[in-house]
mmCIF file of N, CA and C in Angstrom:
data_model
loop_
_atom_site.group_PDB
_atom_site.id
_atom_site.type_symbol
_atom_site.label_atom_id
_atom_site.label_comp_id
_atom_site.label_asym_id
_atom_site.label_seq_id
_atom_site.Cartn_x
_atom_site.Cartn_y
_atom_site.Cartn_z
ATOM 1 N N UNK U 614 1.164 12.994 2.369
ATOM 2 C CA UNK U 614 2.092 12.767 1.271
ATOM 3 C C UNK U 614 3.421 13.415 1.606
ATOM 4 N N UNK U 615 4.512 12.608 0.539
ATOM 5 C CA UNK U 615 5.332 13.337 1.478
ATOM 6 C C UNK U 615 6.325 14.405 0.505
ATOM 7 N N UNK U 616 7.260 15.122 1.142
ATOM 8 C CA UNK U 616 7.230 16.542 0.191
ATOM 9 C C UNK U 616 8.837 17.225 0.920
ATOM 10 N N UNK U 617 8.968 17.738 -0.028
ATOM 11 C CA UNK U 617 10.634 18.662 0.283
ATOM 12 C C UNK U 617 10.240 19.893 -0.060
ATOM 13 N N UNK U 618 10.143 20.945 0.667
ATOM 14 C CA UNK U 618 10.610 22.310 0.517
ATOM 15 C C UNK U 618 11.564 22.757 0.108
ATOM 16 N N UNK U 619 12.008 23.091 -1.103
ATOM 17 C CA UNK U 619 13.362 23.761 -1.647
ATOM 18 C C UNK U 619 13.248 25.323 -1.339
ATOM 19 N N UNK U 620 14.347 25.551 -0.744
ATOM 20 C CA UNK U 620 14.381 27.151 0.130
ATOM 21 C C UNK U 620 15.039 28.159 -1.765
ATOM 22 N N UNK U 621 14.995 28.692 -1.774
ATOM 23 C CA UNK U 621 15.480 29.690 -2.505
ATOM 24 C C UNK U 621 16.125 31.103 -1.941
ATOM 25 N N UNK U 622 17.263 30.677 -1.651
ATOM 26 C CA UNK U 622 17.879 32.006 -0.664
ATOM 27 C C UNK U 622 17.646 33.363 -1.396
ATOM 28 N N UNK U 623 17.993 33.371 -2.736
ATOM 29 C CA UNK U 623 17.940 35.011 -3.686
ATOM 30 C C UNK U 623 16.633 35.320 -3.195
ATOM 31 N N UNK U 624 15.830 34.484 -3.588
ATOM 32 C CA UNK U 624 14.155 35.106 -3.697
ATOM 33 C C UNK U 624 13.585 35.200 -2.628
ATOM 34 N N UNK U 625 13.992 34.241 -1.769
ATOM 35 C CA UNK U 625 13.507 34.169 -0.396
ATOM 36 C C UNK U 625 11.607 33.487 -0.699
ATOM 37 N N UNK U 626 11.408 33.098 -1.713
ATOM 38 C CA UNK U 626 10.556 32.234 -1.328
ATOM 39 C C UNK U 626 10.668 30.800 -1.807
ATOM 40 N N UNK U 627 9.716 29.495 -1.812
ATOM 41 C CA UNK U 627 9.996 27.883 -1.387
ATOM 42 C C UNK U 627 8.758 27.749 -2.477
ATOM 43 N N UNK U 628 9.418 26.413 -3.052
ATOM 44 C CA UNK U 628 8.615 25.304 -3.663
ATOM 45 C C UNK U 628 8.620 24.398 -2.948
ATOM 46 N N UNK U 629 7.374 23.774 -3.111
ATOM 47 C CA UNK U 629 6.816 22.396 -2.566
ATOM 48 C C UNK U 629 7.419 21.347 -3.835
ATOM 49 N N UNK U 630 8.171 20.332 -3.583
ATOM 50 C CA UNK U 630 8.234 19.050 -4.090
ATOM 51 C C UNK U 630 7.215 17.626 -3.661
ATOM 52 N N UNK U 631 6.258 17.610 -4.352
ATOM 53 C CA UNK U 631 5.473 15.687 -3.799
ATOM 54 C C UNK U 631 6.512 15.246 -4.121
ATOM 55 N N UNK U 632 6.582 14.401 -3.640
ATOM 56 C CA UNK U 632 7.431 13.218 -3.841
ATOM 57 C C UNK U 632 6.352 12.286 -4.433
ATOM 58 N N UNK U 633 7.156 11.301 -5.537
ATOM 59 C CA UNK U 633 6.672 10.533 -6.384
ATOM 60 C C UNK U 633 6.816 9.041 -6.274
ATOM 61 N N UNK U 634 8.429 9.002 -6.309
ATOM 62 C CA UNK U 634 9.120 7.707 -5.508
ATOM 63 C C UNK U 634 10.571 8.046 -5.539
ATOM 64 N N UNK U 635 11.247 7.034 -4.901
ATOM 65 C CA UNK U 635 12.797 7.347 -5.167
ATOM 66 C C UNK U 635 13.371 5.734 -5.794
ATOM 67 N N UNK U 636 13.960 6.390 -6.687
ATOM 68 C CA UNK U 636 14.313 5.265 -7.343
ATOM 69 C C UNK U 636 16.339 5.034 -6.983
ATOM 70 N N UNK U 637 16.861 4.626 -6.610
ATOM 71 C CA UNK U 637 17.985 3.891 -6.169
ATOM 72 C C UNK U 637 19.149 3.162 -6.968
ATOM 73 N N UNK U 638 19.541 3.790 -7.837
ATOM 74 C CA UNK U 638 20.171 3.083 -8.928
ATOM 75 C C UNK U 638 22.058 2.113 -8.924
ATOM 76 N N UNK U 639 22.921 3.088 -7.671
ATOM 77 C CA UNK U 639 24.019 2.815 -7.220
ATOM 78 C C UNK U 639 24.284 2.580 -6.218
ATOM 79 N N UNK U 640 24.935 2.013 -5.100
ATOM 80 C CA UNK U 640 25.401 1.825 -3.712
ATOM 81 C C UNK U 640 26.818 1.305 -3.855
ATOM 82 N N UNK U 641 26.796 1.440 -2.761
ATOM 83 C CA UNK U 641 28.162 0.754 -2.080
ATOM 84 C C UNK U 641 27.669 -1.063 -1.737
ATOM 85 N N UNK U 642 28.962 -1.472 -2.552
ATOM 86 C CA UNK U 642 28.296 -3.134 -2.810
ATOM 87 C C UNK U 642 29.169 -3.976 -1.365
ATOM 88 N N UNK U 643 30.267 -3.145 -1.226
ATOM 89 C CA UNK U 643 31.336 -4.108 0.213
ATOM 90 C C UNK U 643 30.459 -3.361 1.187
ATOM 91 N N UNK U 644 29.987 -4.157 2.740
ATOM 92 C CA UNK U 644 29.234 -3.793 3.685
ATOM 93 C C UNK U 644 30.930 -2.573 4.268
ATOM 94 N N UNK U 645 31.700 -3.304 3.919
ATOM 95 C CA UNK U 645 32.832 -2.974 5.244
ATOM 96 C C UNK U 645 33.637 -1.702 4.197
ATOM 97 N N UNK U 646 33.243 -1.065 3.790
ATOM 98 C CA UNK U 646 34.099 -0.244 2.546
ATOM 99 C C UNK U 646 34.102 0.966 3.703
ATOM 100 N N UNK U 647 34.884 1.549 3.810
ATOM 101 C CA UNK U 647 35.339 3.090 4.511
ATOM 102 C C UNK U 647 34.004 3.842 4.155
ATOM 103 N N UNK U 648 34.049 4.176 2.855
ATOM 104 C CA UNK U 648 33.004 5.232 2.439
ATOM 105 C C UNK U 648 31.830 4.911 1.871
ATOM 106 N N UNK U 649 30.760 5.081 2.224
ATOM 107 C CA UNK U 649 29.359 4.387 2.001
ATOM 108 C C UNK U 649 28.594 5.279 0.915
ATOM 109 N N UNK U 650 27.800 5.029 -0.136
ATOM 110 C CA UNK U 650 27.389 6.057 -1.030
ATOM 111 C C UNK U 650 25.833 5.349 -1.343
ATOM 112 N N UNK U 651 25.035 5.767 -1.854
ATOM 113 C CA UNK U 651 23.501 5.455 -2.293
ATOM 114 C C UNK U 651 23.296 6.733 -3.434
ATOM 115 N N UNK U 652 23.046 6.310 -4.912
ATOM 116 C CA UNK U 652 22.764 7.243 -5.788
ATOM 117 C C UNK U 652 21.608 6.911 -6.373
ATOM 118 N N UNK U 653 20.759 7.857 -7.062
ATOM 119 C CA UNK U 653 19.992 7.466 -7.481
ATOM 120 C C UNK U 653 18.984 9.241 -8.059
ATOM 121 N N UNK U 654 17.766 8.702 -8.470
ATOM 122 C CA UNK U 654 16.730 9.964 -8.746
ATOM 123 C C UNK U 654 15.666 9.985 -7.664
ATOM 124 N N UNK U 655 14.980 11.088 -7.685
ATOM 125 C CA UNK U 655 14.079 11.777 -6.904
ATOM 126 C C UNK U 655 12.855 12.263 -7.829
ATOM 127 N N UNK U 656 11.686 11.441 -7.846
ATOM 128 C CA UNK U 656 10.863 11.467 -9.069
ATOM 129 C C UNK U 656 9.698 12.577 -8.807
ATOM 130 N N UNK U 657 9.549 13.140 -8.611
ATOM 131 C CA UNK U 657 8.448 14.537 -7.901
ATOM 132 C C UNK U 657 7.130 15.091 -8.887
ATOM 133 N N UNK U 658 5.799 15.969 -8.215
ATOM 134 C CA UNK U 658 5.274 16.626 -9.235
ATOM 135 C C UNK U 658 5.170 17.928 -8.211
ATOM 136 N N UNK U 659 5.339 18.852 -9.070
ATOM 137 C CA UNK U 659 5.213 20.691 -8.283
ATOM 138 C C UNK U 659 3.456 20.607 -8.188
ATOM 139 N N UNK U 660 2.999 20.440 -8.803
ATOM 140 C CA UNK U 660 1.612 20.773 -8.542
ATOM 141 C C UNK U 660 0.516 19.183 -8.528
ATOM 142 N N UNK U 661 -0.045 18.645 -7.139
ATOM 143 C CA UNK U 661 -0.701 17.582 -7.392
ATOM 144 C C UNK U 661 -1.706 17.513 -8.241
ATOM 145 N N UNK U 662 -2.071 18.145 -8.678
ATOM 146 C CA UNK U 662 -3.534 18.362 -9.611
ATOM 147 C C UNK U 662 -3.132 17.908 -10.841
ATOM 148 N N UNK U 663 -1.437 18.070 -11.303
ATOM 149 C CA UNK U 663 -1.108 17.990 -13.101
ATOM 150 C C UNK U 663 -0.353 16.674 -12.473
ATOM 151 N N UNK U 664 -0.010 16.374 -13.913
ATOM 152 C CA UNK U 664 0.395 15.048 -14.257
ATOM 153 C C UNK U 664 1.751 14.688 -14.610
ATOM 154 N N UNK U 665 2.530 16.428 -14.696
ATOM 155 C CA UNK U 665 2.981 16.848 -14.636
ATOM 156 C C UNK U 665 4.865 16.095 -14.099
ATOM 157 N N UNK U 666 5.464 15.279 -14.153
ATOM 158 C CA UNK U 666 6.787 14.826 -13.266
ATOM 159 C C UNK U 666 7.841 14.913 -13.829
ATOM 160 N N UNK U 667 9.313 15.315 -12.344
ATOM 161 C CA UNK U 667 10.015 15.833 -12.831
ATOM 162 C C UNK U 667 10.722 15.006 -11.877
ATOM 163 N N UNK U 668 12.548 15.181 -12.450
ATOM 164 C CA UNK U 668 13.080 14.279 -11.562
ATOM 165 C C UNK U 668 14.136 15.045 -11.162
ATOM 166 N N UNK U 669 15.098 14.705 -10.092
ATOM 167 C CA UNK U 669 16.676 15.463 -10.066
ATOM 168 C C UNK U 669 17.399 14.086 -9.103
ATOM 169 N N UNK U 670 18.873 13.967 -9.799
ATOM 170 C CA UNK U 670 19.591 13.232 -9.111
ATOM 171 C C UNK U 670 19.683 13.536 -7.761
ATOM 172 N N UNK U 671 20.362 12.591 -6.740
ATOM 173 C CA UNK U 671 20.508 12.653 -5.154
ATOM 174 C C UNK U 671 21.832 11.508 -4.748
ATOM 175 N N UNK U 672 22.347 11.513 -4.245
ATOM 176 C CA UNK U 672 23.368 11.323 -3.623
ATOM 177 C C UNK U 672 23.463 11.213 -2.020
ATOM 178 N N UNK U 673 23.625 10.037 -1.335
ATOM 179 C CA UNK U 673 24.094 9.955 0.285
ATOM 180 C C UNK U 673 25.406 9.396 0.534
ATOM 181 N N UNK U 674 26.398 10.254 1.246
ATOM 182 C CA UNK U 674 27.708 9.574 1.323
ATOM 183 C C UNK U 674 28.176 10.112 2.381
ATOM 184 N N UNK U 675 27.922 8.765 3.278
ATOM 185 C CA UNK U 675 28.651 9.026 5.035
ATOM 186 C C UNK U 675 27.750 9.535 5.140
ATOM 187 N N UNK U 676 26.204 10.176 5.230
ATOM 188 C CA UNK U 676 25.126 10.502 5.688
ATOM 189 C C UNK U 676 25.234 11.706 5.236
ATOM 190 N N UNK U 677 25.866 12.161 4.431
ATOM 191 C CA UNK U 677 25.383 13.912 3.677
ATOM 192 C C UNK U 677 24.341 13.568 2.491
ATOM 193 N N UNK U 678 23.028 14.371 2.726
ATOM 194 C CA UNK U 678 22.348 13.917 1.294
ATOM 195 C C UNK U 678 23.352 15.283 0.335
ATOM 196 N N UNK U 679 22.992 15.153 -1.032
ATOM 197 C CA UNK U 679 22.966 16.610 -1.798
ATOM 198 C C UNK U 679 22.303 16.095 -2.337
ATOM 199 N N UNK U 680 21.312 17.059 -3.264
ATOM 200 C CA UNK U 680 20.140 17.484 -4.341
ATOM 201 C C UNK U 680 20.721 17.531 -5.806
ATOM 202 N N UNK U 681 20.775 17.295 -7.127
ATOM 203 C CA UNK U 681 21.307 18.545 -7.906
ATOM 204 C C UNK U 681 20.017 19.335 -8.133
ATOM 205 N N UNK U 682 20.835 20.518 -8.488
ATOM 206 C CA UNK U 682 20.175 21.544 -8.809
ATOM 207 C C UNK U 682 19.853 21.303 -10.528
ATOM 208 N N UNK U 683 20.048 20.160 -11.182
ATOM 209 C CA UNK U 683 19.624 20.493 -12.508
ATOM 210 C C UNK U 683 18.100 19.546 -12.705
ATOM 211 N N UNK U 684 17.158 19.950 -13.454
ATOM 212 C CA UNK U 684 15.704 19.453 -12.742
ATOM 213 C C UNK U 684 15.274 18.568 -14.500
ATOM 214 N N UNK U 685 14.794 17.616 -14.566
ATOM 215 C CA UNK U 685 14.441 16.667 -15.901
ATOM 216 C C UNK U 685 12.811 16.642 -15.927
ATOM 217 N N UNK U 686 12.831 17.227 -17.132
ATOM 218 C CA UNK U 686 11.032 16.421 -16.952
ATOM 219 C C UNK U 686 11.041 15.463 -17.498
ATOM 220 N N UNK U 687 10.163 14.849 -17.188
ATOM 221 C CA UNK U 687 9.565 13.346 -16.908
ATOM 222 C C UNK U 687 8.298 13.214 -18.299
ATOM 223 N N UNK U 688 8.286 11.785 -18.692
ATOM 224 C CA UNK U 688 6.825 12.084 -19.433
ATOM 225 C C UNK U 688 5.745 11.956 -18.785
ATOM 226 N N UNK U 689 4.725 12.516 -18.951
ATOM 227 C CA UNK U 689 3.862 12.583 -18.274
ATOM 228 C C UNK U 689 2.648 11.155 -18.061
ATOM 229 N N UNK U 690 3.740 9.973 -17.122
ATOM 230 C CA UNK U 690 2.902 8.903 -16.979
ATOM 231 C C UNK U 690 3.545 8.852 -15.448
ATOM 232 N N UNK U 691 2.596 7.923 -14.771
ATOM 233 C CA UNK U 691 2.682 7.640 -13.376
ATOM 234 C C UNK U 691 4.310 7.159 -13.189
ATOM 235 N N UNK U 692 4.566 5.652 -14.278
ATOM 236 C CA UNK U 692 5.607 4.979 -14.271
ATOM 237 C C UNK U 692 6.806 6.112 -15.027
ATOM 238 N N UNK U 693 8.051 6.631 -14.500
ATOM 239 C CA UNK U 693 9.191 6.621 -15.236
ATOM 240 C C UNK U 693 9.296 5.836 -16.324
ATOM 241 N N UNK U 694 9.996 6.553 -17.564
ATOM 242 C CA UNK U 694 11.037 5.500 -18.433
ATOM 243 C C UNK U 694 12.074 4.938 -18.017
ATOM 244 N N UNK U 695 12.797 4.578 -18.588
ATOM 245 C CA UNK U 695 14.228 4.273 -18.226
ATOM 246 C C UNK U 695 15.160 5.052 -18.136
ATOM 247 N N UNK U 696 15.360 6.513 -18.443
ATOM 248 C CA UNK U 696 15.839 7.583 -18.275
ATOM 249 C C UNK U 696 16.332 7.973 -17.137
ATOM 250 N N UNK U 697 15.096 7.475 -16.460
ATOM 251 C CA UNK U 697 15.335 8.286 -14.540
ATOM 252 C C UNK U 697 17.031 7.013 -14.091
ATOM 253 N N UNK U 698 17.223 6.233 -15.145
ATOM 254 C CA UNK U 698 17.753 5.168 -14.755
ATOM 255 C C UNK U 698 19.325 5.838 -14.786
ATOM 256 N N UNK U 699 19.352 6.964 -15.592
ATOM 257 C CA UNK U 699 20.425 7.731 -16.484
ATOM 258 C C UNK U 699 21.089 8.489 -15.422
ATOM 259 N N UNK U 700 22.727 8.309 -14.522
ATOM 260 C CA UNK U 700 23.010 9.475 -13.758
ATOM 261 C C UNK U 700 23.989 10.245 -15.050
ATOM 262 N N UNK U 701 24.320 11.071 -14.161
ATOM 263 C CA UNK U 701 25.558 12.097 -14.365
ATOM 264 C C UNK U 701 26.342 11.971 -13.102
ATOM 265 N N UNK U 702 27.494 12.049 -13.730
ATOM 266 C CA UNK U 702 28.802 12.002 -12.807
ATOM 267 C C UNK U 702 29.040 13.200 -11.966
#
């Protein structure tokens, strides 16, 4: 399965993220545009055993990913609502 380690520099210790799915909500629509972007959510559970899902926006532009750091819970069904559909600027 597959999974992101989030480092925590203060604490110096790591959470495991499963990955759930990635859902893809914005791009770059001209092939030939200068600056290339892919937005979207990152649907995860911290512990496989719970049912537990949480999401955080993601961003690729010109090949930099970033994460945010602000984390959503999810209701607790396999499928997302339409929410995960929801960015922030």
């Amino acid at each position: 399965r597959a999974y992101i380690d989030e480092d925590d520099c203060k604490s110096g210790t790591s959470t495991r993220l499963y990955m759930h799915l990635v859902w893809q909500e914005d791009w770059t629509n001209n092939p030939f545009a200068r600056s290339k972007y892919i937005k979207g959510k990152l649907v995860y559970q911290k512990l496989l055993e719970s049912q537990q899902f949480f999401a955080r926006q993601y961003s690729i532009t010109n090949g930099k990913i970033s994460l945010s750091d602000m984390e959503e819970q999810l209701q607790n069904s396999v499928l997302p609502g339409d929410d995960v559909k929801d960015l922030r600027e």
